């Protein structure tokens, strides 16, 4: 398997970070607010430190982009780039809601080729490798079979920014067009659920590369279309994302929603 070594290292690192996270789960005293009012905990920082040590220890000549520490500076001529969210769903985590995850994506040269999303509370690991499929633990997964929006369960995400009210506005527009709307608080995990058909569409504004890099690989390997709000093929450097089956994506973009 191409990238087999990297996959094994990433899985192992995600599980180790997950064990660290569970030791802090539900403990509200270990957090503070960032400038954008989102929450960050001691667990976020320790998890990112661990992941940085494991990934850069294995591949020292690689770029590391972490939610808490930013981008590794001064590196040139690297082939691998890691985009890491050490704890996606921090608010859920702090309040004892078991929907959070570690998310690790790897870019090789100019292409995102590997993604792992791991919920340590439930031991659910979603992973995908370019041209090798998408998996939930050891089971191969594919997107759902909904054929129209009125059959679809839509996942939406809250991004902590001044565009949140636009997202709420969009949320209510969808209520009259779809079967149900859910907002569960961990973007990477919600996108992985689209990959296995537990959600039919996911949309969110204002995300960052560490939120989407891993899940984008998993989604595409599961057969999903991943676009921005204009229908352009999605790149993890972009803030706005829609993920769905190709059929639902066409229906979604053809609707006269003002996104």
mmCIF file of C-alpha atoms in Angstrom, residues 149 153-157 170 174 190-191 194 200-207 212 215-216 219-220 224-235 238-255 257-259:
data_model
loop_
_atom_site.group_PDB
_atom_site.id
_atom_site.type_symbol
_atom_site.label_atom_id
_atom_site.label_comp_id
_atom_site.label_asym_id
_atom_site.label_seq_id
_atom_site.Cartn_x
_atom_site.Cartn_y
_atom_site.Cartn_z
ATOM 1 C CA UNK A 149 -32.871 17.061 -0.993
ATOM 2 C CA UNK A 153 -30.280 14.848 6.391
ATOM 3 C CA UNK A 154 -28.057 17.925 6.314
ATOM 4 C CA UNK A 155 -25.213 18.580 8.724
ATOM 5 C CA UNK A 156 -24.277 22.196 9.381
ATOM 6 C CA UNK A 157 -21.424 23.606 11.402
ATOM 7 C CA UNK A 170 -28.971 29.535 5.792
ATOM 8 C CA UNK A 174 -32.975 24.614 4.506
ATOM 9 C CA UNK A 190 -19.524 15.282 10.732
ATOM 10 C CA UNK A 191 -17.780 15.164 7.354
ATOM 11 C CA UNK A 194 -21.156 12.013 5.255
ATOM 12 C CA UNK A 200 -26.206 13.148 3.327
ATOM 13 C CA UNK A 201 -24.775 16.670 3.061
ATOM 14 C CA UNK A 202 -22.452 18.760 5.208
ATOM 15 C CA UNK A 203 -22.044 22.528 4.883
ATOM 16 C CA UNK A 204 -20.064 25.032 6.901
ATOM 17 C CA UNK A 205 -18.587 28.495 6.587
ATOM 18 C CA UNK A 206 -15.349 29.777 8.032
ATOM 19 C CA UNK A 207 -13.386 26.556 8.488
ATOM 20 C CA UNK A 212 -11.032 19.845 6.602
ATOM 21 C CA UNK A 215 -11.976 14.625 6.025
ATOM 22 C CA UNK A 216 -11.673 15.869 2.446
ATOM 23 C CA UNK A 219 -14.955 12.044 1.593
ATOM 24 C CA UNK A 220 -13.502 11.838 -1.900
ATOM 25 C CA UNK A 224 -18.426 12.319 -2.364
ATOM 26 C CA UNK A 225 -18.223 15.603 -4.206
ATOM 27 C CA UNK A 226 -16.539 18.318 -2.147
ATOM 28 C CA UNK A 227 -17.029 21.922 -3.295
ATOM 29 C CA UNK A 228 -17.047 25.493 -2.083
ATOM 30 C CA UNK A 229 -20.325 27.414 -2.116
ATOM 31 C CA UNK A 230 -19.926 28.345 -5.783
ATOM 32 C CA UNK A 231 -19.537 24.725 -6.899
ATOM 33 C CA UNK A 232 -15.767 24.967 -7.382
ATOM 34 C CA UNK A 233 -13.746 21.901 -6.400
ATOM 35 C CA UNK A 234 -12.851 22.369 -2.729
ATOM 36 C CA UNK A 235 -9.328 23.037 -1.497
ATOM 37 C CA UNK A 238 -10.719 27.623 1.468
ATOM 38 C CA UNK A 239 -13.090 28.512 4.355
ATOM 39 C CA UNK A 240 -16.457 27.335 2.986
ATOM 40 C CA UNK A 241 -17.334 23.736 2.210
ATOM 41 C CA UNK A 242 -20.187 21.559 0.960
ATOM 42 C CA UNK A 243 -19.819 17.769 0.861
ATOM 43 C CA UNK A 244 -22.419 15.444 -0.660
ATOM 44 C CA UNK A 245 -22.961 12.722 -3.227
ATOM 45 C CA UNK A 246 -22.506 14.029 -6.794
ATOM 46 C CA UNK A 247 -26.281 13.790 -7.363
ATOM 47 C CA UNK A 248 -27.186 15.690 -4.205
ATOM 48 C CA UNK A 249 -24.451 18.221 -4.856
ATOM 49 C CA UNK A 250 -26.066 19.126 -8.178
ATOM 50 C CA UNK A 251 -29.468 19.438 -6.509
ATOM 51 C CA UNK A 252 -27.968 21.473 -3.689
ATOM 52 C CA UNK A 253 -26.200 23.938 -5.978
ATOM 53 C CA UNK A 254 -29.204 24.246 -8.306
ATOM 54 C CA UNK A 255 -31.480 25.353 -5.494
ATOM 55 C CA UNK A 257 -30.425 29.464 -1.892
ATOM 56 C CA UNK A 258 -28.454 32.612 -1.190
ATOM 57 C CA UNK A 259 -25.300 31.234 0.433
#
